[in-house]
mmCIF file of C-alpha atoms in Angstrom:
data_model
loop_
_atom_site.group_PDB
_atom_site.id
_atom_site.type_symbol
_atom_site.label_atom_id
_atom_site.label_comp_id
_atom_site.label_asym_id
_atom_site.label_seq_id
_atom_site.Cartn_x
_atom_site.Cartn_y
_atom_site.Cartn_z
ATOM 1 C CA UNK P 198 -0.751 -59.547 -16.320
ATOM 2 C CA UNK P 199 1.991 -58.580 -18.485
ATOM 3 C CA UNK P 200 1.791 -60.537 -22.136
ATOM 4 C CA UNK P 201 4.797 -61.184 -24.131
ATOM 5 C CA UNK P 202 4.598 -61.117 -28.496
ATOM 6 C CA UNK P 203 5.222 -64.773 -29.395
ATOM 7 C CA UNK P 204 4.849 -67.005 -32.635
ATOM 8 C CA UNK P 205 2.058 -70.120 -32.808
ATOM 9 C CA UNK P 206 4.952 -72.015 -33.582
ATOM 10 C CA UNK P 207 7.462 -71.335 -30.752
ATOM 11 C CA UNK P 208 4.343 -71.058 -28.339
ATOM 12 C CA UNK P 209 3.450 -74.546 -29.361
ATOM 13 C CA UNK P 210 6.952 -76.136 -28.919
ATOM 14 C CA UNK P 211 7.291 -74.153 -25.779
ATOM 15 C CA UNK P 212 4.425 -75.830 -24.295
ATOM 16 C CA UNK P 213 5.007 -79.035 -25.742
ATOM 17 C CA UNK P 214 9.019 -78.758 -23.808
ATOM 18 C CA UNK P 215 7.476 -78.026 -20.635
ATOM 19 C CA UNK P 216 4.531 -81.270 -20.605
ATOM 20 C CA UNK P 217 7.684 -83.346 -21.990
ATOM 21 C CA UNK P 218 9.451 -82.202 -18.662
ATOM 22 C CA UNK P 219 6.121 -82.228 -16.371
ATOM 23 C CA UNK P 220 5.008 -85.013 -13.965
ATOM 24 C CA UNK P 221 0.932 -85.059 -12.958
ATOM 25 C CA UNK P 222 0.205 -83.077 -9.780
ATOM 26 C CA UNK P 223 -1.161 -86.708 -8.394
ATOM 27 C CA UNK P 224 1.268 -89.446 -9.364
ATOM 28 C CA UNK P 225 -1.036 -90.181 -11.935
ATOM 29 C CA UNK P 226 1.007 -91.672 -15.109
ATOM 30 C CA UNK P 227 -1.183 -89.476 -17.725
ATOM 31 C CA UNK P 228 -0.857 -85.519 -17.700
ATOM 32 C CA UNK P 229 -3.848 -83.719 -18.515
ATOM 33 C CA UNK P 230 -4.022 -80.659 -20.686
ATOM 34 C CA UNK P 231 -6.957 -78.078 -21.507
ATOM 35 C CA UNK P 232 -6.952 -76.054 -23.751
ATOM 36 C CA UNK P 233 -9.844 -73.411 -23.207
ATOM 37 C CA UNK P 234 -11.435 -70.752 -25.366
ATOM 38 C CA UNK P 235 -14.572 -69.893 -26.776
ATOM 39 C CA UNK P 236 -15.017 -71.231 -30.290
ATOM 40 C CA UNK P 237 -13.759 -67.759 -32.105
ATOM 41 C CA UNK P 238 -10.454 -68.494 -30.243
ATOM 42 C CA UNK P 239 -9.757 -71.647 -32.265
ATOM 43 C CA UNK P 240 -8.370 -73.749 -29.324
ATOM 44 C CA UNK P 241 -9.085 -76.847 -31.316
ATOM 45 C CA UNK P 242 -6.321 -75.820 -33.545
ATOM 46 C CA UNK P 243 -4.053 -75.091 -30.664
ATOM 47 C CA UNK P 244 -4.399 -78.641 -29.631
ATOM 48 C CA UNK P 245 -3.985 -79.911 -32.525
ATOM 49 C CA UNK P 246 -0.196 -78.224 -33.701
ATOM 50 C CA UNK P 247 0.356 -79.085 -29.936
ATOM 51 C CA UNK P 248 -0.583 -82.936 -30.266
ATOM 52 C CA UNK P 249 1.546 -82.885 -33.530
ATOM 53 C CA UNK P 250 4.127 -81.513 -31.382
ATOM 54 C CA UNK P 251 4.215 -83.751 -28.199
ATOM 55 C CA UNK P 252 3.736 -86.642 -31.135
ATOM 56 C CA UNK P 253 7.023 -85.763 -32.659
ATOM 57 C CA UNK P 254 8.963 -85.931 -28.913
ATOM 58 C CA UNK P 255 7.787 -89.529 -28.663
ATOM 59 C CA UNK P 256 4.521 -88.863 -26.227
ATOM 60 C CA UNK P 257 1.235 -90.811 -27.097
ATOM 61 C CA UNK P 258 -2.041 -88.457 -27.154
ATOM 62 C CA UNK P 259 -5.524 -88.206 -27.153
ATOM 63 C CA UNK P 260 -7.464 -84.930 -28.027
ATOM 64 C CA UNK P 261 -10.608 -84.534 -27.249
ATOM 65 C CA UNK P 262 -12.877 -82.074 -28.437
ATOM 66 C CA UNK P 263 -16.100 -80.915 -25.648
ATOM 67 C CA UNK P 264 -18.116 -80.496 -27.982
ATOM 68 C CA UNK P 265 -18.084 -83.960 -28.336
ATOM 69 C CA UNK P 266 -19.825 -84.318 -24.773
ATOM 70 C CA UNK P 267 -23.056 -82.151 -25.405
ATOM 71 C CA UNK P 268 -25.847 -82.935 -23.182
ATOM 72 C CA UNK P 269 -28.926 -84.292 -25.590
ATOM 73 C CA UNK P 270 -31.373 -81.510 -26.982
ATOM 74 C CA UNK P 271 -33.952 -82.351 -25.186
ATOM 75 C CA UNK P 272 -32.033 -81.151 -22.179
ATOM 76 C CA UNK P 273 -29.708 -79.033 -23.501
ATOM 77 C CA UNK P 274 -32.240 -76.763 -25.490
ATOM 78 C CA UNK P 275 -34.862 -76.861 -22.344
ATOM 79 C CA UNK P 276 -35.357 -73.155 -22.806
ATOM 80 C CA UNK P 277 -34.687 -72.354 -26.169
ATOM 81 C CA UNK P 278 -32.255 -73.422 -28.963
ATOM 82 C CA UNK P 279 -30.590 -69.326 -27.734
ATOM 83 C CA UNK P 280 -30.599 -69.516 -24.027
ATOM 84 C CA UNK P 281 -26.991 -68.203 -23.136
ATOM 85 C CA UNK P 282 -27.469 -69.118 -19.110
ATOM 86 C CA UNK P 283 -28.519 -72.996 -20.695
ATOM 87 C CA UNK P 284 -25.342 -72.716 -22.791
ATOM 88 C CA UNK P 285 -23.293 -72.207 -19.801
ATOM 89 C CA UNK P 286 -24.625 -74.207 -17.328
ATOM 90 C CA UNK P 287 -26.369 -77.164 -19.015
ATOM 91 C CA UNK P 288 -24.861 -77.870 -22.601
ATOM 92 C CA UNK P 289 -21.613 -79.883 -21.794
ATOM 93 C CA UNK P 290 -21.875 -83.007 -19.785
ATOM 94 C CA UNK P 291 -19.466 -82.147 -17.563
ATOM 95 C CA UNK P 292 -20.312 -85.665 -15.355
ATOM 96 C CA UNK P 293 -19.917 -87.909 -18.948
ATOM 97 C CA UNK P 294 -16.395 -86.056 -19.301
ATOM 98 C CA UNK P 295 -15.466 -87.257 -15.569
ATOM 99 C CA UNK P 296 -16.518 -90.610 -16.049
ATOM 100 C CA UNK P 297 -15.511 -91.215 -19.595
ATOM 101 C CA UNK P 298 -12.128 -89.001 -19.880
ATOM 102 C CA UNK P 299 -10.864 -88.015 -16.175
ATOM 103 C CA UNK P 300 -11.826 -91.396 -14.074
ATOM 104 C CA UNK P 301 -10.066 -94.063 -16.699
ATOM 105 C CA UNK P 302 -6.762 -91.261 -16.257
ATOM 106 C CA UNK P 303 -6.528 -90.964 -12.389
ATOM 107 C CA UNK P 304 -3.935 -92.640 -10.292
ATOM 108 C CA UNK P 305 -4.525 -96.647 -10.729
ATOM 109 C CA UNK P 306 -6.947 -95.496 -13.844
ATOM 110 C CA UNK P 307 -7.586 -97.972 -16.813
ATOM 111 C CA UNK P 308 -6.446 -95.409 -19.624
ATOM 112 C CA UNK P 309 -9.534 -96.452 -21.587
ATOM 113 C CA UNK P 310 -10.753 -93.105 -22.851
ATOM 114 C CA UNK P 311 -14.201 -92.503 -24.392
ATOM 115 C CA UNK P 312 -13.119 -90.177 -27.381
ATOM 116 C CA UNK P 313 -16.724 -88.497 -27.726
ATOM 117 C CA UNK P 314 -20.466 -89.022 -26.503
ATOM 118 C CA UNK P 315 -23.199 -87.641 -28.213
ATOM 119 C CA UNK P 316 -23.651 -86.197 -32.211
ATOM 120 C CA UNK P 317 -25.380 -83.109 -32.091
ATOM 121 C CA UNK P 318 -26.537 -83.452 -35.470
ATOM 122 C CA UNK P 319 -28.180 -86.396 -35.074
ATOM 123 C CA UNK P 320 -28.784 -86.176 -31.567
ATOM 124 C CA UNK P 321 -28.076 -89.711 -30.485
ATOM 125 C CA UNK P 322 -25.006 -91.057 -28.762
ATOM 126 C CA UNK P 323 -22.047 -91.601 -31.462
ATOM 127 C CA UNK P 324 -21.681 -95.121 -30.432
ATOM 128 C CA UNK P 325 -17.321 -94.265 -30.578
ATOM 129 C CA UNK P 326 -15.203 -97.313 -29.020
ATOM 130 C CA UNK P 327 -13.039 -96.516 -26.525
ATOM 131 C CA UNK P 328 -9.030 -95.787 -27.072
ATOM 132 C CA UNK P 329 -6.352 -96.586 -24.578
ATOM 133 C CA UNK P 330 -3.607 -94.019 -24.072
ATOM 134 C CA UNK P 331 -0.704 -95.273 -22.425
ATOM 135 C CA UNK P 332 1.170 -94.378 -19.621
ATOM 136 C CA UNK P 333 2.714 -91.252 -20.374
ATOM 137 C CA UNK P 334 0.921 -90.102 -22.840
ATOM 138 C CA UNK P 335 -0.916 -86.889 -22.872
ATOM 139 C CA UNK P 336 -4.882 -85.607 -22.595
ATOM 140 C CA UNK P 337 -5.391 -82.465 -24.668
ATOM 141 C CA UNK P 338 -8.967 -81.460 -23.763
ATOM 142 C CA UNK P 339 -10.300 -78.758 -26.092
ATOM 143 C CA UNK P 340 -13.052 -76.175 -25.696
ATOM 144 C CA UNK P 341 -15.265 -73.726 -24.292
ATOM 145 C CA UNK P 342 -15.781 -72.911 -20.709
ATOM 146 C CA UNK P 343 -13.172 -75.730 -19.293
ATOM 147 C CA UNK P 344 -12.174 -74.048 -16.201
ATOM 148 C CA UNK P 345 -13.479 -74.165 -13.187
ATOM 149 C CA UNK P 346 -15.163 -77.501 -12.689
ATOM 150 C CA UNK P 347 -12.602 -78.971 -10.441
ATOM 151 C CA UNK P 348 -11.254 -81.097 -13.439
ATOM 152 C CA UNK P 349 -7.551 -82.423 -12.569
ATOM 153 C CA UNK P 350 -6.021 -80.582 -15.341
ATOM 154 C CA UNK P 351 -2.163 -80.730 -14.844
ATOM 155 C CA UNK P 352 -1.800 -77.640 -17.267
ATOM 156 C CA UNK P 353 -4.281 -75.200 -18.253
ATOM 157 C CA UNK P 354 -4.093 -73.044 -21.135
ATOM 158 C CA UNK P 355 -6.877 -70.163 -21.675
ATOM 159 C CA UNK P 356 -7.024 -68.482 -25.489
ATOM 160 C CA UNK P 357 -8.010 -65.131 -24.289
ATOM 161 C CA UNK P 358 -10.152 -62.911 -26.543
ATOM 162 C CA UNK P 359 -11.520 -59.681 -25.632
ATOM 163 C CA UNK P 360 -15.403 -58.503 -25.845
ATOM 164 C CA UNK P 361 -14.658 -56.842 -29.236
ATOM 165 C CA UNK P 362 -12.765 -59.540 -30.543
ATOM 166 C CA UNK P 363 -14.640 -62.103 -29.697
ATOM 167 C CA UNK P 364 -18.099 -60.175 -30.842
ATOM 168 C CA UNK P 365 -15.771 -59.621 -34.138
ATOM 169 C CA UNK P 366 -15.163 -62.934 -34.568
ATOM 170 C CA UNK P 367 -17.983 -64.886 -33.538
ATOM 171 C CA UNK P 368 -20.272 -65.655 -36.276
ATOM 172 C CA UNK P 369 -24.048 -63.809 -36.213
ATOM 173 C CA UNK P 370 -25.970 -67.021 -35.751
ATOM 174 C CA UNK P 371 -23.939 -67.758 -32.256
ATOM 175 C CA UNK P 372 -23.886 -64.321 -30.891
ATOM 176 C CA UNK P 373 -26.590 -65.150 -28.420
ATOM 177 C CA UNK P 374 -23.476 -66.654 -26.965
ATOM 178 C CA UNK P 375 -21.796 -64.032 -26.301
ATOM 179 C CA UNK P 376 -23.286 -63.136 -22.531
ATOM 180 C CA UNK P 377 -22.615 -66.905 -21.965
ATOM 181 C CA UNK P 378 -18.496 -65.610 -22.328
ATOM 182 C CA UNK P 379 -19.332 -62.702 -20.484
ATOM 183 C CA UNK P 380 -20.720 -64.729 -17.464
ATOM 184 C CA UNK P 381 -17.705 -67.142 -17.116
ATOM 185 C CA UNK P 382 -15.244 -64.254 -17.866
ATOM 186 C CA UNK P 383 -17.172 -63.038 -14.622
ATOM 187 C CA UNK P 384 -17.352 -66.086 -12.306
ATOM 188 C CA UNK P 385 -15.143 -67.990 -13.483
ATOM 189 C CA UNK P 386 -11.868 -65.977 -13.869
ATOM 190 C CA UNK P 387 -10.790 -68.009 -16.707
ATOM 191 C CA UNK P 388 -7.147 -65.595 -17.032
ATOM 192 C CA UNK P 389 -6.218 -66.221 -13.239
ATOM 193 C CA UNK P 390 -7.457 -69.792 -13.063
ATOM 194 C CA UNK P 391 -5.613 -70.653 -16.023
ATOM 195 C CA UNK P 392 -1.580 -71.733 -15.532
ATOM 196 C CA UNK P 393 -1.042 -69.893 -19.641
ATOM 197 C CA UNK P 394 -2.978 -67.375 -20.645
ATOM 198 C CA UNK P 395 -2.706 -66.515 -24.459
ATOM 199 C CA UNK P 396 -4.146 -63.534 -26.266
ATOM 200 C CA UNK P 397 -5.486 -64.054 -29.387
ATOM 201 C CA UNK P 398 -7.186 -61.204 -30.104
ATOM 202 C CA UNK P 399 -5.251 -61.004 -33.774
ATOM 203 C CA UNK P 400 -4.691 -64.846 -34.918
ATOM 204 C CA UNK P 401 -1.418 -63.530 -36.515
ATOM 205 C CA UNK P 402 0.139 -61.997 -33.193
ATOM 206 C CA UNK P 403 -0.511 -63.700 -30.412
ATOM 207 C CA UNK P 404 1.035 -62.838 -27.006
ATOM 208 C CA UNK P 405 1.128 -65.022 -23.942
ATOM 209 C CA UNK P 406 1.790 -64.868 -19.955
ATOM 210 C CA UNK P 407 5.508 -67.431 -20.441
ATOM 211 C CA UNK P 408 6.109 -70.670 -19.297
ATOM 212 C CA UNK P 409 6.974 -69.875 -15.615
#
């Protein structure tokens, strides 16, 4: 895949032009945006200069953070507080995030959005009230491990890092992570299943695949 040197700012208004343009692959009035990367990547921050963007061009959005849809520890931690396979497979409620975030946003779809499920710090459902995002306005999902779930993202963005960067740049106390990355890099594909692929391996030069 050949990468071209780009700026976080023109990659951000580039990407905001082409959702302002976009219609959802399935008539639904809501486009839906990830925006995936292991922590180290930052996609958060991503999502957020893009929200700021798509703001500013008169589009309503929500951003929603997965780590806001952990499973509860009691599942999530079944074998060990460091299992990597448990962080892949079993952390993220992947069926709360179809309910709460894709179902209210399909075709016909309610638009009430659950902004976040469970505080892993306390370890008990946040209690958050839903928000209602109009027609036309934009889901920017944010996180780890995204891809390939079958969720109707109309644009898919994967922060790509590479083993040494991301071992670089992931603190000590979450490297037990790291074979987690490995495994979806693996079976997942994340850099063909993705529509943008951005490399981020230095935060001050990224490079991405272009809009096309």
């Amino acid at each position: 895949m050949r990468l071209e040197a780009i700026t976080w700012e023109r990659l951000t208004d580039a990407l905001a032009e082409r959702l302002v343009a976009m219609a959802s692959k399935d008539g639904s009035p809501w486009l839906r945006v990830a925006v995936d990367g292991a922590p180290a990547a930052a996609p958060g921050e991503l999502a957020a200069r893009l929200a700021e963007a798509l703001r500013v061009r008169g589009r309503a959005v929500h951003k929603a953070g997965a780590f806001g849809f952990l499973r509860p520890a009691s599942l999530r931690l079944e074998y060990g507080r460091e299992d990597p396979d448990a962080f892949h497979d079993e952390w993220f409620d992947r069926q709360a995030l179809w309910r709460e975030v894709f179902q209210p946003l399909d075709p016909g779809g309610t638009g009430r959005v659950l902004p976040d499920l469970w505080d892993p710090v306390a370890d008990r459902a946040t209690r958050s009230g839903y928000v209602e995002l109009p027609p036309g306005g934009v889901l920017l999902l944010h996180g780890p491990l995204l891809l390939g779930h079958w969720f109707p993202f109309d644009l898919s963005v994967h922060l790509k890092l590479s083993p040494a960067a991301l071992a670089r740049r992931t603190p000590q106390a979450e490297r037990w992570t790291l074979p987690a990355f490995a495994r979806y890099e693996s079976e997942t594909r994340p850099e063909e299943a993705a529509d943008i692929v951005v490399r981020a391996d230095d935060p001050r030069r990224p490079a991405w695949s272009g809009a096309s």
